[in-house]
Short mmCIF file of C-alpha atoms in Angstrom, two decimals:
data_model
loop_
_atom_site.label_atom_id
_atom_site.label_comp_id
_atom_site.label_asym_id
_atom_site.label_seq_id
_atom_site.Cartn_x
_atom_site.Cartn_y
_atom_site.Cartn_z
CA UNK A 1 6.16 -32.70 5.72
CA UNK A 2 8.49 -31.03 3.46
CA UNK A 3 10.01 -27.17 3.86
CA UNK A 4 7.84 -26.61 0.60
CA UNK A 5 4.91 -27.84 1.85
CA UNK A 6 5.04 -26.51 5.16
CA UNK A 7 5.09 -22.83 3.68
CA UNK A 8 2.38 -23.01 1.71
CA UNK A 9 0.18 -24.33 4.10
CA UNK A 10 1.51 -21.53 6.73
CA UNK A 11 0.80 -18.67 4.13
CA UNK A 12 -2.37 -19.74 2.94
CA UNK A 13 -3.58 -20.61 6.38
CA UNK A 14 -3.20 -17.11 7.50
CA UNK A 15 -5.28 -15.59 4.71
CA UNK A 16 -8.31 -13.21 5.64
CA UNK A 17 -11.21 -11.79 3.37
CA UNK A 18 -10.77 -8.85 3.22
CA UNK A 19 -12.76 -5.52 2.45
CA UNK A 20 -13.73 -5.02 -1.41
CA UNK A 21 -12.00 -2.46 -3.11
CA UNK A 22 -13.71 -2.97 -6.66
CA UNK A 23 -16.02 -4.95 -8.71
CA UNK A 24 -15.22 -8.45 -7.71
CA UNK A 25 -17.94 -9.62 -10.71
CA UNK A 26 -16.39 -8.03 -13.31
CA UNK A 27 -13.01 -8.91 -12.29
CA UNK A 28 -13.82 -12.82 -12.10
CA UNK A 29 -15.27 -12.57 -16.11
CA UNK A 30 -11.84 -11.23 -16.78
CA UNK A 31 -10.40 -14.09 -14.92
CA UNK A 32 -12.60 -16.58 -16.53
CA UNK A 33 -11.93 -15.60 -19.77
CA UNK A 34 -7.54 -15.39 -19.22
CA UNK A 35 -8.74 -18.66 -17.13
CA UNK A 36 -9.33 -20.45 -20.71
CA UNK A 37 -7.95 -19.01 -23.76
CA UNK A 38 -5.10 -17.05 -22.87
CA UNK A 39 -1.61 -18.27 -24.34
CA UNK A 40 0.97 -19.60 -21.53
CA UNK A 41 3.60 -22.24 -20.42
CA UNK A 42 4.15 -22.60 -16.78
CA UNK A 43 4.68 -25.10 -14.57
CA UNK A 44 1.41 -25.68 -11.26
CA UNK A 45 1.38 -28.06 -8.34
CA UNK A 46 -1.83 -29.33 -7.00
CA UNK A 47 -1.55 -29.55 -3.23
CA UNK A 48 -3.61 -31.87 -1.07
CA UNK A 49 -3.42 -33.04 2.48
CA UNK A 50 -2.48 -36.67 0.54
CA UNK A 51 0.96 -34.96 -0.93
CA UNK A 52 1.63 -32.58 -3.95
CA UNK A 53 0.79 -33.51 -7.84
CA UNK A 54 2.95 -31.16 -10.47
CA UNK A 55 2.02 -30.73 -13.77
CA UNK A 56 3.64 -28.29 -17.04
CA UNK A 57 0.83 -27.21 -19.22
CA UNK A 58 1.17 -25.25 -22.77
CA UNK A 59 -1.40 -23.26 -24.13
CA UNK A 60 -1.80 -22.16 -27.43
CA UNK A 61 -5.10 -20.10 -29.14
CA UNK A 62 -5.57 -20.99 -32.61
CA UNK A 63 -7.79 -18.95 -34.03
CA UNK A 64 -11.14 -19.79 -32.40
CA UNK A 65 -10.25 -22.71 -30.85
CA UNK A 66 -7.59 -23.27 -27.92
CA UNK A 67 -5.25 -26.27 -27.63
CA UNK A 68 -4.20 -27.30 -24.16
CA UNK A 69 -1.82 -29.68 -23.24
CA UNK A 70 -0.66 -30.94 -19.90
CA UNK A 71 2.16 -33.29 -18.45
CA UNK A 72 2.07 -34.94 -15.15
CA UNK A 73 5.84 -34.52 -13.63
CA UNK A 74 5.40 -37.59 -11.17
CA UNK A 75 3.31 -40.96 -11.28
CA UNK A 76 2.81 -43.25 -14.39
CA UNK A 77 3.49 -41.62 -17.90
CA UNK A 78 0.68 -39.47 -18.72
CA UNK A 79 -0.27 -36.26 -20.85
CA UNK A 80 -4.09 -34.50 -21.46
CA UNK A 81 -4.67 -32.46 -24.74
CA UNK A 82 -7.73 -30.32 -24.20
CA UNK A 83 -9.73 -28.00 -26.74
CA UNK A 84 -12.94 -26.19 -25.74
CA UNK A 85 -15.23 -29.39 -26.26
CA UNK A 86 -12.97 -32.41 -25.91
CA UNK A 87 -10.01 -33.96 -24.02
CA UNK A 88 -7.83 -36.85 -25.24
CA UNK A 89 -5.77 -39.17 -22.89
CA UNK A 90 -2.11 -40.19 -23.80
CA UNK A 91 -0.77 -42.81 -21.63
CA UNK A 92 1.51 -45.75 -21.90
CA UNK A 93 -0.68 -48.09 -20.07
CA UNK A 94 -4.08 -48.48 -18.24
CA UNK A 95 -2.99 -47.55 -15.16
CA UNK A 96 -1.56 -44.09 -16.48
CA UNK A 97 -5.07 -43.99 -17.87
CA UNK A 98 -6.57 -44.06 -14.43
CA UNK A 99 -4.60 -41.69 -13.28
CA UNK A 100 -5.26 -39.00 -16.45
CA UNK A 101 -8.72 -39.28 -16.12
CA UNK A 102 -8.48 -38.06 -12.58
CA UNK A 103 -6.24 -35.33 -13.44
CA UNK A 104 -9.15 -34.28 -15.55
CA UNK A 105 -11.19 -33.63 -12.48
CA UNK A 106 -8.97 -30.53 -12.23
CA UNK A 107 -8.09 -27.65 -15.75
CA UNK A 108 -6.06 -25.24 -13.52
CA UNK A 109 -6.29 -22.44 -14.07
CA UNK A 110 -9.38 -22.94 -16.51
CA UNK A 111 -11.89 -23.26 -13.50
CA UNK A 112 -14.38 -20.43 -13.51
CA UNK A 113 -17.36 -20.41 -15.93
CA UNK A 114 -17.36 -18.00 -19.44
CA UNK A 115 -20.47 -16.28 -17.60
CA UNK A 116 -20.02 -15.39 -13.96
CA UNK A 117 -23.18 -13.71 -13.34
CA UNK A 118 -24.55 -17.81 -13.28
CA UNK A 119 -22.25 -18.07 -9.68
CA UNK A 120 -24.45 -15.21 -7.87
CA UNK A 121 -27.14 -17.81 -7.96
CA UNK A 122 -24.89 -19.48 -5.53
CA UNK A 123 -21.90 -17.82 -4.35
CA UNK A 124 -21.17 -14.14 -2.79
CA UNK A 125 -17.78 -12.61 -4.90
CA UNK A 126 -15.27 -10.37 -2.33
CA UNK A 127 -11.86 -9.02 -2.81
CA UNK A 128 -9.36 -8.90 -0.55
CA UNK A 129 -5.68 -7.85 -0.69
CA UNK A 130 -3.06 -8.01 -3.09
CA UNK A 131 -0.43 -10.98 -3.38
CA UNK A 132 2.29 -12.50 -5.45
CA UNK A 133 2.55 -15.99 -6.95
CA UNK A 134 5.33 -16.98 -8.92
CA UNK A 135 6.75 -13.97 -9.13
CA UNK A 136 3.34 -12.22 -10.65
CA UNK A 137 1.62 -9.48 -8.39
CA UNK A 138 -1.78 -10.90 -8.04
CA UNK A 139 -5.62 -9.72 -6.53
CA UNK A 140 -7.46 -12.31 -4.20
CA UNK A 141 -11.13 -12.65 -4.89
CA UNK A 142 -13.40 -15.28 -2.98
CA UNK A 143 -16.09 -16.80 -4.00
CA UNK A 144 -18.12 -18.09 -0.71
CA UNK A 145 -21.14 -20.17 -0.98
CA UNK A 146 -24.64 -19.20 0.26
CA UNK A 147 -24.28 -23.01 2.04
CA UNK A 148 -22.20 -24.69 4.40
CA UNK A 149 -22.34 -27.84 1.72
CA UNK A 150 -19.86 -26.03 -0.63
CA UNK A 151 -16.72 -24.71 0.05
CA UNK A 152 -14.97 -21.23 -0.35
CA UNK A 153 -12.88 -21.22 -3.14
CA UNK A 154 -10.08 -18.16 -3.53
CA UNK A 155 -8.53 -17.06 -6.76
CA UNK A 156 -5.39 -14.67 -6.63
CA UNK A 157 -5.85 -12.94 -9.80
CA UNK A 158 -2.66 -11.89 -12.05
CA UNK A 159 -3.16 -7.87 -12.33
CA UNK A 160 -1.97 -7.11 -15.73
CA UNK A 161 -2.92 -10.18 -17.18
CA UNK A 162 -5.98 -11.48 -15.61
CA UNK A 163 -4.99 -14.93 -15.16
CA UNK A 164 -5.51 -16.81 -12.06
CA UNK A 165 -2.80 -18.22 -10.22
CA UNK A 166 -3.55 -20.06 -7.48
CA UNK A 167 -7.15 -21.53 -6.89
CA UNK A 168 -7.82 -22.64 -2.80
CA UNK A 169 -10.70 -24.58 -1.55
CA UNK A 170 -11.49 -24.08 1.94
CA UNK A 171 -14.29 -24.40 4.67
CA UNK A 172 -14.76 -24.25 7.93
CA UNK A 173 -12.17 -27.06 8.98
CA UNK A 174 -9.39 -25.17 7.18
CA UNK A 175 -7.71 -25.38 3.52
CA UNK A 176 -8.63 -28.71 1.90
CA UNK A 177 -6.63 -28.33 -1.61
CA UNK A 178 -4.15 -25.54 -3.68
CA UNK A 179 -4.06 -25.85 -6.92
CA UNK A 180 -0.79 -22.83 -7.74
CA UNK A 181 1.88 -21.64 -10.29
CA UNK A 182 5.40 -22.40 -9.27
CA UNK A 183 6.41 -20.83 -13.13
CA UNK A 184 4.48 -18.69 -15.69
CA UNK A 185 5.38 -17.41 -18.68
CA UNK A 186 3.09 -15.65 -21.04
CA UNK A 187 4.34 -16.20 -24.33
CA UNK A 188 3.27 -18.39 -27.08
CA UNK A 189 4.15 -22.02 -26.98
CA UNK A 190 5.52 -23.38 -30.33
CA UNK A 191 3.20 -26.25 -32.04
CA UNK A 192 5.46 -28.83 -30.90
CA UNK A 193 5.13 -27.97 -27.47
CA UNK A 194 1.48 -28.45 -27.92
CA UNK A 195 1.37 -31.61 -29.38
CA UNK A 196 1.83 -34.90 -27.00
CA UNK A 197 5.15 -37.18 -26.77
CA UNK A 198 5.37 -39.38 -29.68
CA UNK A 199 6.07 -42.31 -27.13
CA UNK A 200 2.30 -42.04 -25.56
CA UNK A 201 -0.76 -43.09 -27.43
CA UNK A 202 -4.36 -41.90 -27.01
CA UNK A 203 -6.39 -44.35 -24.75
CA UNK A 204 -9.38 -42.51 -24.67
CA UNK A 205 -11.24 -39.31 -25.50
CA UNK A 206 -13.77 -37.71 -24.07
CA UNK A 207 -16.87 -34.54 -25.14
CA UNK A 208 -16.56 -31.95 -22.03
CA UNK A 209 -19.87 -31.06 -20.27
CA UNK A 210 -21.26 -27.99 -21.96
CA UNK A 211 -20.78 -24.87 -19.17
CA UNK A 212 -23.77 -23.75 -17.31
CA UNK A 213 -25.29 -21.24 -18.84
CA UNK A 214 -28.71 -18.18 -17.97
CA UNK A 215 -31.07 -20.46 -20.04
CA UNK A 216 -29.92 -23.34 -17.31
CA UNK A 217 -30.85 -20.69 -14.32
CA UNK A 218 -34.53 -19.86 -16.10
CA UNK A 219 -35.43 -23.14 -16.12
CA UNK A 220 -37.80 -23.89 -12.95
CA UNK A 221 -38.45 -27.97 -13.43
CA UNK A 222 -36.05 -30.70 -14.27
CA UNK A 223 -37.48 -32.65 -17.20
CA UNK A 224 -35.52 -35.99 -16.67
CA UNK A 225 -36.06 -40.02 -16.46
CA UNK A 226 -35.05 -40.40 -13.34
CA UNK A 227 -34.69 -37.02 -11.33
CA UNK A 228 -37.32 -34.98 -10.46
CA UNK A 229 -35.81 -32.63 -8.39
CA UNK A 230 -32.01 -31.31 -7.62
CA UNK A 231 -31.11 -29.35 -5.00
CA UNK A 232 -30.95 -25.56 -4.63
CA UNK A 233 -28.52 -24.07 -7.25
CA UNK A 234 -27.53 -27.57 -9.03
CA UNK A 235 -28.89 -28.06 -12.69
CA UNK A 236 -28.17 -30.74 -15.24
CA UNK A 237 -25.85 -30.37 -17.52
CA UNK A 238 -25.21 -33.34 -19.56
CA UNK A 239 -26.57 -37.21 -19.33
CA UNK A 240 -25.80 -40.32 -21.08
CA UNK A 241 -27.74 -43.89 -20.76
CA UNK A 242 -25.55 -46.95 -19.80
CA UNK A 243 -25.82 -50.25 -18.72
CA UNK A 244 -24.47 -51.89 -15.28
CA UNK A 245 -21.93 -53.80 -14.53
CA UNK A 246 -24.67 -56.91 -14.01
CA UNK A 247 -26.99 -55.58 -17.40
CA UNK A 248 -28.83 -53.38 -15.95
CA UNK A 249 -30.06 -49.60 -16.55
CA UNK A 250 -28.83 -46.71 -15.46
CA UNK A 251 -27.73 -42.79 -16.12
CA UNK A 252 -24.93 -41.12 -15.88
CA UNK A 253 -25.21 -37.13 -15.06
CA UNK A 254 -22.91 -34.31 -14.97
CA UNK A 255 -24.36 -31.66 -13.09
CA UNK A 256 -23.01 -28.27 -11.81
CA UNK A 257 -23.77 -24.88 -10.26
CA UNK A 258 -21.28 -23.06 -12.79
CA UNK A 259 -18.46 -23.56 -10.04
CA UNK A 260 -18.45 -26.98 -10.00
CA UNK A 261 -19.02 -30.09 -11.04
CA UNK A 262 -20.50 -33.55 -9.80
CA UNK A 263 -20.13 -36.80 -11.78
CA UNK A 264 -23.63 -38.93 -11.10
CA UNK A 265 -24.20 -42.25 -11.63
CA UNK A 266 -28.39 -43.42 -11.17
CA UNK A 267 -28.32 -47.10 -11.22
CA UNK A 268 -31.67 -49.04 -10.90
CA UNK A 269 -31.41 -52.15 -8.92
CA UNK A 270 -33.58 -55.13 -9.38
CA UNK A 271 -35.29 -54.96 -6.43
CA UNK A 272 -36.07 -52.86 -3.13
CA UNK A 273 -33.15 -52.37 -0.76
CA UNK A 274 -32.29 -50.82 2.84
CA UNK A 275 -31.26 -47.51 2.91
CA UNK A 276 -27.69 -46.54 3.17
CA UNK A 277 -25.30 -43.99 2.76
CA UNK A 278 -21.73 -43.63 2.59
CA UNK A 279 -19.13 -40.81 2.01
CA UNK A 280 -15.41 -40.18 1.84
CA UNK A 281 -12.95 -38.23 0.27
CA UNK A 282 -11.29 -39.28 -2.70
CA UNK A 283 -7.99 -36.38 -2.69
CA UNK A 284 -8.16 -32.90 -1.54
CA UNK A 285 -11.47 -30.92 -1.99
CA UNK A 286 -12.51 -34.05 -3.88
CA UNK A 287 -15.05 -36.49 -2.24
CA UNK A 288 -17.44 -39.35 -2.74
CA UNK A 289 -20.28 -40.69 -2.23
CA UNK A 290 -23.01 -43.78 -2.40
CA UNK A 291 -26.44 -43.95 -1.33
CA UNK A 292 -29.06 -46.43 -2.09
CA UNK A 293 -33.31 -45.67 -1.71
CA UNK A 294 -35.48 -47.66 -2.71
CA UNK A 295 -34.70 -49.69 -5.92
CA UNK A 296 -32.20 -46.70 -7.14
CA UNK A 297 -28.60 -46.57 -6.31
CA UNK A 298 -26.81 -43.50 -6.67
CA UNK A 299 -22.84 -42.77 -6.80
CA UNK A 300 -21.43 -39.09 -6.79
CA UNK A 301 -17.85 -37.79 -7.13
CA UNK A 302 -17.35 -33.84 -6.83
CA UNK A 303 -15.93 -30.98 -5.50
CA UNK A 304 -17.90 -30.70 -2.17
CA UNK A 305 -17.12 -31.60 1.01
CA UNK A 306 -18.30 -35.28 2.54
CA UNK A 307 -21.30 -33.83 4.28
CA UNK A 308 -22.12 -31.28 1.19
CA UNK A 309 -22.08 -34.70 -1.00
CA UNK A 310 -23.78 -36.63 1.13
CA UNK A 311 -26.69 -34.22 1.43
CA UNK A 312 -26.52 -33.59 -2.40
CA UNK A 313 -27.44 -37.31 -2.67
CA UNK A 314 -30.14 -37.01 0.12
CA UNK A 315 -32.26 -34.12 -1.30
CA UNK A 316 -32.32 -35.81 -5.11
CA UNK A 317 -35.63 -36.90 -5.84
CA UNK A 318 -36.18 -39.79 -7.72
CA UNK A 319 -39.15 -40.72 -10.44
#
């Protein structure tokens, strides 16, 4: 494993909560809102036990709206531009395609939710000690699930400018991803440096999942065509109707507890079939899932660990 690597798996791994010294809550909306509007060009690597990823983003607020855009540093040619409701895919090829739309997965540092208070429903905030990323002094704050079927997450929060700088997952067999500033600068990127190469073209676009929301959280029955009931702290937050592969019906979901989110496909198979489940991980803290009951077949890809996925599949009820 490389020198680079090897330290920030040795620093991180020696990381303990700590006692509170604050309001951890109000701290987080702070970080949430830095998280996705505030103007910056840095440079983040996304850390994995499969190797590192590294990635420059630029952001720039225009007026209400924000323009993101990030370059992959290694793999095929590939660049996302982001806005609050929408990101578009520039790639050379297919296969850089494939590759952007799993860099999507992940909008370091734009990962916590506009309203926080939505997390409480399943997560407990603390704050431990101070730190310093890329040359920034920075407050940890962890968010740790009321389950064992989620993992910790830890944000080292920039103290003058709110920003988070490094996001961890972790549970109870250790760190699982870091996503981390190597450089930061907060200044405002030009318009050029927001707009993609002129050699890449747009392969695809794609509407972001509205955020959850309080109206989500008062809602006490899912009124769906397929699910009846989600698990504890897991609401629907966006479906589409598709058809299979072989012409059938099915549904895709995006669904979420305001930390993260799950990408669900409902298929509905022709006929009866044995039960069966299977589970994996995909890269880091990402994993996935397939499970079939009955004449439904379900496929999940999210931010929880194998078992956590695997049980997400198991207590979905189906129509």
């Amino acid at each position: 494993m490389p020198m680079q690597q090897r330290w920030l798996w040795l620093v991180l791994g020696a990381l303990s909560i700590q006692a509170a010294y604050g309001d951890e809550w109000a701290q987080l909306t702070h970080a949430a809102k830095a998280g996705q509007t505030l103007n910056l060009e840095g440079q983040y690597v996304r850390q994995t036990g499969e190797g590192l990823s590294t990635f420059a983003i630029y952001r720039l607020r225009q007026g209400r709206n924000v323009v993101e855009r990030r370059i992959a540093l290694d793999g095929a040619a590939r660049e996302l531009i982001r806005t609050r409701n929408s990101v578009r895919f520039f790639t050379a090829d297919s296969q850089g395609l494939l590759q952007a739309k799993m860099d999507s997965i992940r909008f370091f540092p734009a990962t916590l939710p506009s309203d926080t208070q939505v997390l409480k429903n399943s997560y407990a905030a603390e704050e431990g000690d101070l730190g310093r990323i890329a040359g920034k002094e920075c407050r940890w704050v962890w968010l740790i699930p009321h389950d064992a079927d989620r993992y910790t997450q830890g944000f080292c929060v920039d103290t003058r400018h709110n920003l988070p700088l490094i996001q961890t997952y972790k549970n109870a067999s250790g760190i699982k991803e870091i996503n981390v500033f190597t450089h930061l600068s907060f200044t405002d990127p030009s318009t050029d440096d927001i707009a993609p190469d002129a050699g890449l073209t747009v392969q695809d676009a794609l509407q972001l999942p509205p955020e959850l929301n309080r109206t989500h959280l008062r809602s006490t029955t899912v009124r769906d065509a397929y699910i009846s009931q989600l698990p504890d702290g897991f609401f629907i937050l966006r479906h589409n109707d598709m058809k299979t592969a072989n012409g059938g019906q099915g549904r895709h979901y995006v669904i979420g507890d305001g930390l993260i989110h799950v990408s669900l496909f409902i298929e509905q198979l022709p006929a009866a079939v044995n039960t069966s489940h299977r589970v994996g991980v995909v890269s880091g803290a990402l994993s996935m899932a397939e499970a079939t009951m009955g004449d439904f077949k379900m496929i999940a890809i999210g931010d929880l660990p194998p078992r956590g996925l695997s049980n997400l599949l198991r207590s979905i009820e189906i129509k």
